[in-house]
Amino acid sequence: MSDRLAIDGGRPVRASLLPYGRQRIDEDDVRAVVETLRSDFITTGPAVAEFERRFAERVGARHAVAVSSGTAALHAAVFAAGIGPGDEVVTTPLTFVATSNAVIYQGGRPVFSDVCADTLNLDARLLPSRFTPRTRAVIPVHFAGQPCDLDAIHAEARARGLIVIEDAAHALGAECLGRRIGALSQLTIFSLHPVKHITTGEGGMVTTDDGHLAERLRRFRNHGLSVDAADRQARGLLYAEMVDLGFNYRLTDIQCALGLSQLRKLDGFLARRTAVAERYRAELKDLPGLVLPAVGDNVRHAWHIFPALLDLERLSADRPTVFAALRAENIGVTFHYVPAYWHPYYERLGYRRGLRPRAEAIAARILTLPIFPAMTDADVDDVVAALRKVLGHYLR
Ligand SMILES: Cc1ncc(COP(=O)(O)O)c(C=O)c1O
């Protein structure tokens, strides 16, 4: 390997691009989907109910409601929580825009609070200063797959009678003080996008212990209709009444068949993600120019992504330059996230840069390194080698 950076014409560390994440689909997943395609139901059939039952069991919740994406899951959860025009919902700026958009869909206003500089999760100590008489809910995001300090968040929410909706899009399989994420708050949402822990192509799930909320979620994903088609026929009803303004957010049986097959492999996927993360942490913990976020002692991290922070004071290059240099080495780095309120749409709503200094400082330094179940140790070593090469080159 040449020491000249690939971006300057040297030989890249890898011959082909290593993506930051990707699904793992085996032959049994393919068979499960094909079997469903040959069955009587390709939507609103038995695979949906079975996937929901198994998913709920896996996370320890009473109810799971399958929907067409993590975004739909957030929208449904915000609806079920009763959030409407004029309501405020406190969340983190270090998230995908879907989190805060869901509040806006229902006419509410997202209030962005700041994050902890070490874990990158919502700082529970700041929450009381964000609450107003209009605050109705808190949406913590388990960033990268590391659970937030839920005990502290619940204490603040309980004191104000607020609902907590966990955005666990990164955190299927995560645990907090030995308790599984999925039944610890009133509502929890998951994403089943291909880069997530298990996939249905596109898909999402909302879990809850509350039967009334589960009913609202089921109606919302089906146009707000009082009963679904199978129920209507079974009960001999002429038509279903529309009682809420809902959407078509249904997940098909084809997708749920894939989800069921994937769910059986979740523990294996999590184990491999953890092994990759541990290898990174061992190799990168003392690398000059890089700082790794803290991992709490009391959590099981689900490692959806592997974030690392550039120590820009020690580097002569800025983040875009380091980013381009790593990409030239064929390492598919990416980054999560620009603060949600930096997006032009949010600026149009009146949010301004400078609002949350810690989240903004992190967003300026953060990199996401590749992590996915099919990654080999040799792939991890390539990422480490590329980081050593690139950061070594730019070290002051
Ligand atoms: C934190 C977070 N919330 C919500 C979503 C939305 O999920 P989906 O892509 O399944 O709609 C994502 C997707 O990446 C996410 O990262």
Coordinates of C-alpha atoms and ligand atoms in Angstrom, one line a residue:
M1 CA 0.0 0.0 0.0
S2 CA 1.3 3.4 -1.0
D3 CA 1.4 6.1 1.7
R4 CA 0.3 8.7 -0.8
L5 CA -3.4 9.4 -0.2
A6 CA -5.7 8.0 -2.9
I7 CA -7.2 11.5 -3.2
D8 CA -3.7 12.7 -4.3
G9 CA -3.2 9.9 -6.8
G10 CA -2.0 7.1 -4.5
R11 CA -3.3 3.5 -4.4
P12 CA -6.5 3.2 -2.4
V13 CA -6.6 1.0 0.7
R14 CA -9.4 -1.0 -0.9
A15 CA -10.1 -1.9 -4.5
S16 CA -13.8 -1.5 -4.2
L17 CA -16.1 0.7 -2.1
L18 CA -17.2 -0.6 1.3
P19 CA -20.7 0.7 2.0
Y20 CA -21.6 2.1 5.4
G21 CA -24.5 -0.3 5.8
R22 CA -26.4 -2.9 3.9
Q23 CA -29.0 -5.6 4.3
R24 CA -28.3 -9.3 4.7
I25 CA -30.7 -11.4 2.7
D26 CA -30.2 -15.2 2.6
E27 CA -31.9 -17.9 0.6
D28 CA -34.4 -18.6 3.4
D29 CA -35.6 -15.0 3.3
V30 CA -36.1 -15.3 -0.4
R31 CA -38.1 -18.6 0.1
A32 CA -40.3 -17.0 2.7
V33 CA -41.2 -14.1 0.4
V34 CA -41.9 -16.4 -2.6
E35 CA -44.1 -18.7 -0.4
T36 CA -46.2 -15.6 0.5
L37 CA -46.4 -14.5 -3.1
R38 CA -47.9 -17.9 -3.9
S39 CA -50.4 -17.8 -1.0
D40 CA -53.9 -16.4 -0.8
F41 CA -52.9 -13.1 1.0
I42 CA -50.2 -10.7 -0.2
T43 CA -51.5 -7.9 2.1
T44 CA -53.6 -7.6 5.3
G45 CA -53.2 -11.4 5.8
P46 CA -51.8 -13.8 8.4
A47 CA -48.1 -12.8 7.9
V48 CA -48.8 -9.3 9.2
A49 CA -50.5 -10.6 12.4
E50 CA -47.7 -13.2 12.9
F51 CA -44.9 -10.7 12.4
E52 CA -46.6 -8.3 14.9
R53 CA -47.0 -11.0 17.5
R54 CA -43.4 -12.2 17.2
F55 CA -42.0 -8.6 17.2
A56 CA -44.0 -7.7 20.3
E57 CA -42.7 -10.8 22.0
R58 CA -39.1 -10.0 21.0
V59 CA -39.2 -6.5 22.5
G60 CA -41.4 -7.5 25.5
A61 CA -44.4 -5.3 24.6
R62 CA -48.1 -6.3 24.6
H63 CA -48.8 -4.9 21.1
A64 CA -46.9 -4.2 17.9
V65 CA -48.5 -2.5 14.9
A66 CA -46.7 -2.9 11.6
V67 CA -46.7 0.1 9.2
S68 CA -45.1 1.0 5.9
S69 CA -42.0 2.8 7.2
G70 CA -40.3 4.2 10.3
T71 CA -41.6 7.6 9.3
A72 CA -45.2 6.2 9.2
A73 CA -44.5 4.7 12.6
L74 CA -43.5 8.1 14.0
H75 CA -46.6 9.7 12.4
A76 CA -48.9 7.1 13.8
A77 CA -47.3 7.3 17.3
V78 CA -47.7 11.1 17.3
F79 CA -51.3 10.8 16.2
A80 CA -52.0 8.1 18.8
A81 CA -50.5 10.3 21.5
G82 CA -53.1 12.9 20.6
I83 CA -50.7 15.6 19.6
G84 CA -52.3 18.3 17.5
P85 CA -52.2 22.0 16.5
G86 CA -50.4 24.2 19.1
D87 CA -48.8 21.3 20.9
E88 CA -45.1 21.3 21.5
V89 CA -42.9 18.2 21.5
V90 CA -39.3 18.2 22.7
T91 CA -36.8 16.2 20.7
T92 CA -33.1 16.1 19.7
P93 CA -31.7 18.0 16.8
L94 CA -29.2 15.1 16.2
T95 CA -31.7 12.9 14.2
F96 CA -33.1 12.2 10.8
V97 CA -35.7 14.8 9.9
A98 CA -38.5 12.2 10.1
T99 CA -38.5 12.4 13.9
S100 CA -39.4 16.1 14.0
N101 CA -41.4 16.0 10.8
A102 CA -43.9 13.7 12.4
V103 CA -44.8 16.4 14.9
I104 CA -45.3 18.9 12.1
Y105 CA -47.5 16.4 10.2
Q106 CA -50.0 16.6 13.1
G107 CA -49.8 20.4 13.4
G108 CA -47.5 20.4 16.4
R109 CA -44.2 22.2 16.9
P110 CA -40.9 20.4 17.5
V111 CA -38.8 22.0 20.2
F112 CA -35.1 21.0 19.9
S113 CA -33.1 20.5 23.0
D114 CA -29.4 19.8 23.2
V115 CA -27.5 16.6 23.5
C116 CA -24.8 15.2 25.9
A117 CA -21.4 15.9 24.4
D118 CA -20.2 12.4 25.2
T119 CA -23.1 10.0 24.3
L120 CA -24.7 12.3 21.7
N121 CA -28.1 11.5 23.2
L122 CA -30.7 14.0 24.5
D123 CA -29.5 15.6 27.7
A124 CA -32.3 14.9 30.2
R125 CA -31.0 17.6 32.6
L126 CA -31.9 20.3 30.0
L127 CA -35.5 19.0 29.5
P128 CA -37.2 21.1 32.2
S129 CA -35.9 24.3 30.7
R130 CA -37.6 23.4 27.3
F131 CA -41.0 22.6 28.8
T132 CA -43.8 25.1 28.5
P133 CA -47.5 24.8 29.2
R134 CA -48.0 23.7 25.6
T135 CA -45.5 20.7 25.9
R136 CA -47.3 17.4 25.4
A137 CA -44.5 14.9 24.7
V138 CA -40.8 14.0 24.5
I139 CA -39.3 12.0 21.6
P140 CA -35.9 10.8 22.6
V141 CA -33.8 9.1 19.8
H142 CA -31.4 6.3 20.8
F143 CA -28.6 7.7 18.7
A144 CA -26.6 5.0 16.9
G145 CA -28.4 2.4 18.9
Q146 CA -27.3 3.5 22.4
P147 CA -30.3 3.9 24.7
C148 CA -30.9 7.4 26.2
D149 CA -31.0 7.9 29.9
L150 CA -34.6 6.8 30.0
D151 CA -35.0 6.8 33.8
A152 CA -34.1 10.5 33.9
I153 CA -36.3 11.3 30.8
H154 CA -39.3 9.4 32.3
A155 CA -38.9 11.2 35.6
E156 CA -39.0 14.6 33.9
A157 CA -42.0 13.5 31.7
R158 CA -43.9 12.0 34.6
A159 CA -43.5 15.2 36.7
R160 CA -45.3 17.1 33.8
G161 CA -47.7 14.4 32.7
L162 CA -46.0 14.1 29.3
I163 CA -46.0 11.2 26.9
V164 CA -42.7 9.7 25.9
I165 CA -42.4 8.3 22.3
E166 CA -39.1 6.6 21.9
D167 CA -37.6 6.8 18.4
A168 CA -35.8 3.5 18.4
A169 CA -35.2 3.4 14.6
H170 CA -31.5 2.8 15.6
A171 CA -32.1 0.6 18.5
L172 CA -33.9 -2.7 17.8
G173 CA -32.3 -5.2 20.3
A174 CA -30.9 -2.5 22.6
E175 CA -31.3 -2.7 26.3
C176 CA -31.2 -0.1 29.1
L177 CA -30.4 -1.4 32.6
G178 CA -31.2 -4.9 31.5
R179 CA -34.6 -3.9 30.1
R180 CA -35.4 -4.3 26.4
I181 CA -36.2 -1.2 24.4
G182 CA -39.8 -1.5 23.1
A183 CA -42.0 -1.5 26.2
L184 CA -40.4 1.1 28.5
S185 CA -42.4 4.2 27.3
Q186 CA -46.0 4.7 26.2
L187 CA -44.9 4.3 22.6
T188 CA -41.8 3.1 20.8
I189 CA -41.1 3.2 17.1
F190 CA -38.7 1.1 14.9
S191 CA -37.6 1.3 11.3
L192 CA -37.2 -1.7 9.1
H193 CA -35.2 0.0 6.3
P194 CA -32.4 -2.1 4.7
V195 CA -29.6 -0.5 6.7
K196 CA -31.4 -1.2 10.0
H197 CA -31.1 -4.3 12.2
I198 CA -33.7 -6.3 10.2
T199 CA -35.5 -5.3 7.1
T200 CA -38.7 -5.6 5.2
G201 CA -37.5 -3.4 2.3
E202 CA -39.3 -0.4 3.7
G203 CA -41.2 -0.8 6.9
G204 CA -41.8 0.3 10.5
M205 CA -43.3 -0.9 13.8
V206 CA -44.9 0.8 16.8
T207 CA -44.9 -1.0 20.1
T208 CA -46.9 -0.3 23.2
D209 CA -48.4 -1.9 26.3
D210 CA -51.5 0.2 26.0
G211 CA -54.5 -1.5 24.2
H212 CA -56.2 1.8 23.6
L213 CA -53.1 3.3 21.9
A214 CA -52.7 0.1 19.8
E215 CA -56.3 0.5 18.6
R216 CA -55.7 4.1 17.5
L217 CA -52.5 3.0 15.7
R218 CA -54.3 0.2 13.8
R219 CA -57.0 2.6 12.7
F220 CA -54.5 5.3 11.7
R221 CA -52.6 2.9 9.3
N222 CA -55.9 2.0 7.6
H223 CA -57.5 5.3 6.7
G224 CA -58.9 5.8 10.2
L225 CA -61.5 3.0 9.5
S226 CA -63.2 1.4 12.4
V227 CA -62.6 -2.1 11.2
D228 CA -60.4 -3.7 8.5
A229 CA -61.7 -5.6 5.5
A230 CA -61.4 -9.1 7.1
D231 CA -63.2 -7.9 10.2
R232 CA -65.9 -6.2 8.2
Q233 CA -66.6 -9.4 6.3
A234 CA -66.5 -11.6 9.4
R235 CA -69.0 -9.3 11.2
G236 CA -71.2 -8.9 8.1
L237 CA -70.9 -5.1 8.1
L238 CA -72.0 -3.3 5.0
Y239 CA -69.2 -0.8 5.3
A240 CA -66.5 0.4 7.7
E241 CA -66.9 3.8 9.3
M242 CA -64.1 6.3 9.1
V243 CA -63.7 7.6 12.6
D244 CA -60.3 9.3 12.4
L245 CA -58.3 10.9 9.5
G246 CA -55.9 8.1 8.8
F247 CA -53.6 7.0 6.0
N248 CA -52.8 3.9 4.0
Y249 CA -49.7 3.0 6.0
R250 CA -50.2 -0.8 5.8
L251 CA -47.2 -3.2 5.5
T252 CA -47.8 -6.1 3.1
D253 CA -47.7 -9.8 3.9
I254 CA -44.9 -10.0 1.4
Q255 CA -42.9 -7.6 3.5
C256 CA -44.0 -9.2 6.8
A257 CA -42.9 -12.7 5.5
L258 CA -39.4 -11.2 5.0
G259 CA -39.6 -9.5 8.4
L260 CA -40.5 -12.8 10.2
S261 CA -37.6 -14.5 8.5
Q262 CA -35.2 -11.7 9.4
L263 CA -36.4 -11.5 13.0
R264 CA -35.3 -15.1 13.6
K265 CA -31.7 -13.9 12.7
L266 CA -31.8 -10.7 14.8
D267 CA -29.5 -12.1 17.6
G268 CA -26.9 -13.2 15.1
F269 CA -27.0 -9.8 13.4
L270 CA -26.7 -8.0 16.7
A271 CA -23.8 -10.2 17.8
R272 CA -21.9 -9.4 14.5
R273 CA -22.6 -5.7 14.8
T274 CA -21.2 -5.8 18.4
A275 CA -18.1 -7.7 17.3
V276 CA -17.4 -5.2 14.6
A277 CA -17.9 -2.3 17.0
E278 CA -15.6 -3.9 19.6
R279 CA -12.9 -4.3 17.0
Y280 CA -13.2 -0.7 15.9
R281 CA -13.2 0.5 19.5
A282 CA -10.1 -1.5 20.4
E283 CA -8.2 -0.3 17.2
L284 CA -9.3 3.3 17.2
K285 CA -9.4 4.3 20.9
D286 CA -6.0 5.9 20.9
L287 CA -5.9 7.0 17.2
P288 CA -4.7 10.7 17.2
G289 CA -7.2 12.9 15.5
L290 CA -10.2 10.8 16.4
V291 CA -12.5 10.6 19.5
L292 CA -15.0 7.9 20.1
P293 CA -18.4 8.6 21.8
A294 CA -18.8 7.2 25.2
V295 CA -20.7 4.0 25.7
G296 CA -22.6 3.6 29.0
D297 CA -21.9 0.7 31.4
N298 CA -25.6 0.0 31.9
V299 CA -26.7 -0.4 28.3
R300 CA -26.7 -2.9 25.5
H301 CA -25.8 -0.9 22.4
A302 CA -27.5 -2.1 19.2
W303 CA -24.8 -0.5 16.9
H304 CA -27.0 0.6 14.0
I305 CA -24.2 2.9 13.0
F306 CA -20.6 3.5 14.3
P307 CA -20.1 7.2 14.8
A308 CA -16.6 8.8 15.4
L309 CA -15.7 12.4 16.0
L310 CA -12.8 14.1 14.3
D311 CA -10.5 16.0 16.7
L312 CA -10.3 19.0 14.3
E313 CA -7.9 20.9 16.5
R314 CA -5.3 18.2 15.9
L315 CA -5.9 18.1 12.1
S316 CA -4.9 20.4 9.4
A317 CA -7.9 19.4 7.2
D318 CA -11.6 20.1 7.7
R319 CA -14.3 17.4 7.8
P320 CA -15.2 17.6 4.0
T321 CA -11.5 17.0 3.1
V322 CA -11.1 14.0 5.5
F323 CA -14.4 12.7 4.2
A324 CA -13.3 13.0 0.6
A325 CA -10.0 11.4 1.4
L326 CA -11.6 8.4 3.1
R327 CA -14.0 8.0 0.2
A328 CA -11.1 8.0 -2.2
E329 CA -9.6 5.1 -0.2
N330 CA -12.9 3.3 -0.9
I331 CA -14.3 3.6 2.6
G332 CA -18.0 4.4 2.4
V333 CA -18.1 6.9 5.2
T334 CA -21.1 9.1 5.7
F335 CA -22.5 11.3 8.4
H336 CA -25.5 11.4 10.8
Y337 CA -26.7 14.1 11.0
V338 CA -26.9 17.8 10.3
P339 CA -29.0 19.3 13.0
A340 CA -32.6 18.8 11.9
Y341 CA -33.4 22.5 12.2
W342 CA -30.6 23.4 9.7
H343 CA -32.7 22.1 6.8
P344 CA -34.1 24.9 4.6
Y345 CA -37.7 23.9 5.4
Y346 CA -37.1 24.3 9.1
E347 CA -35.4 27.7 8.5
R348 CA -38.6 28.7 6.7
L349 CA -40.5 27.8 9.9
G350 CA -38.3 30.2 11.9
Y351 CA -35.6 27.9 13.4
R352 CA -32.2 29.4 13.3
R353 CA -28.6 28.2 13.3
G354 CA -26.8 28.6 16.6
L355 CA -29.8 27.2 18.6
R356 CA -28.1 24.1 20.1
P357 CA -24.3 24.6 20.4
R358 CA -23.4 21.1 21.5
A359 CA -25.4 19.4 18.7
E360 CA -23.9 21.8 16.2
A361 CA -20.3 21.2 17.4
I362 CA -20.8 17.5 17.1
A363 CA -22.5 17.7 13.7
A364 CA -19.4 19.6 12.5
R365 CA -17.0 16.8 13.5
I366 CA -19.0 13.5 13.2
L367 CA -18.3 10.7 10.8
T368 CA -20.1 7.4 10.4
L369 CA -17.9 4.4 9.7
P370 CA -19.3 1.3 8.0
I371 CA -21.0 -1.3 10.1
F372 CA -23.3 -4.2 9.0
P373 CA -23.7 -7.9 9.8
A374 CA -21.9 -9.2 6.7
M375 CA -18.8 -7.1 7.3
T376 CA -15.6 -9.2 7.8
D377 CA -12.7 -8.5 10.2
A378 CA -10.7 -7.7 7.0
D379 CA -13.2 -5.0 6.1
V380 CA -12.9 -3.5 9.6
D381 CA -9.1 -3.6 9.3
D382 CA -9.4 -1.7 5.9
V383 CA -11.4 1.0 7.6
V384 CA -8.8 1.3 10.4
A385 CA -5.9 1.3 7.9
A386 CA -7.6 4.1 5.9
L387 CA -8.2 6.1 9.0
R388 CA -4.6 5.7 10.1
K389 CA -3.4 6.7 6.7
V390 CA -5.7 9.7 6.2
L391 CA -5.6 11.1 9.7
G392 CA -1.9 10.4 10.0
H393 CA -1.4 12.5 6.8
Y394 CA -3.4 15.5 8.2
L395 CA -2.2 15.4 11.8
R396 CA -0.7 18.7 12.9
Ligands
LIG1 C1 -33.8 8.2 14.0 C2 -34.6 7.9 12.8 N1 -36.0 8.0 12.9 C3 -36.8 7.7 11.9 C4 -36.3 7.2 10.7 C5 -37.3 6.9 9.6 O1 -37.3 5.6 9.3 P1 -37.8 5.1 7.8 O2 -36.6 5.4 6.9 O3 -38.0 3.7 7.9 O4 -38.9 5.9 7.4 C6 -35.0 7.0 10.5 C7 -34.5 6.5 9.3 O5 -33.3 6.4 9.0 C8 -34.1 7.4 11.6 O6 -32.8 7.2 11.5

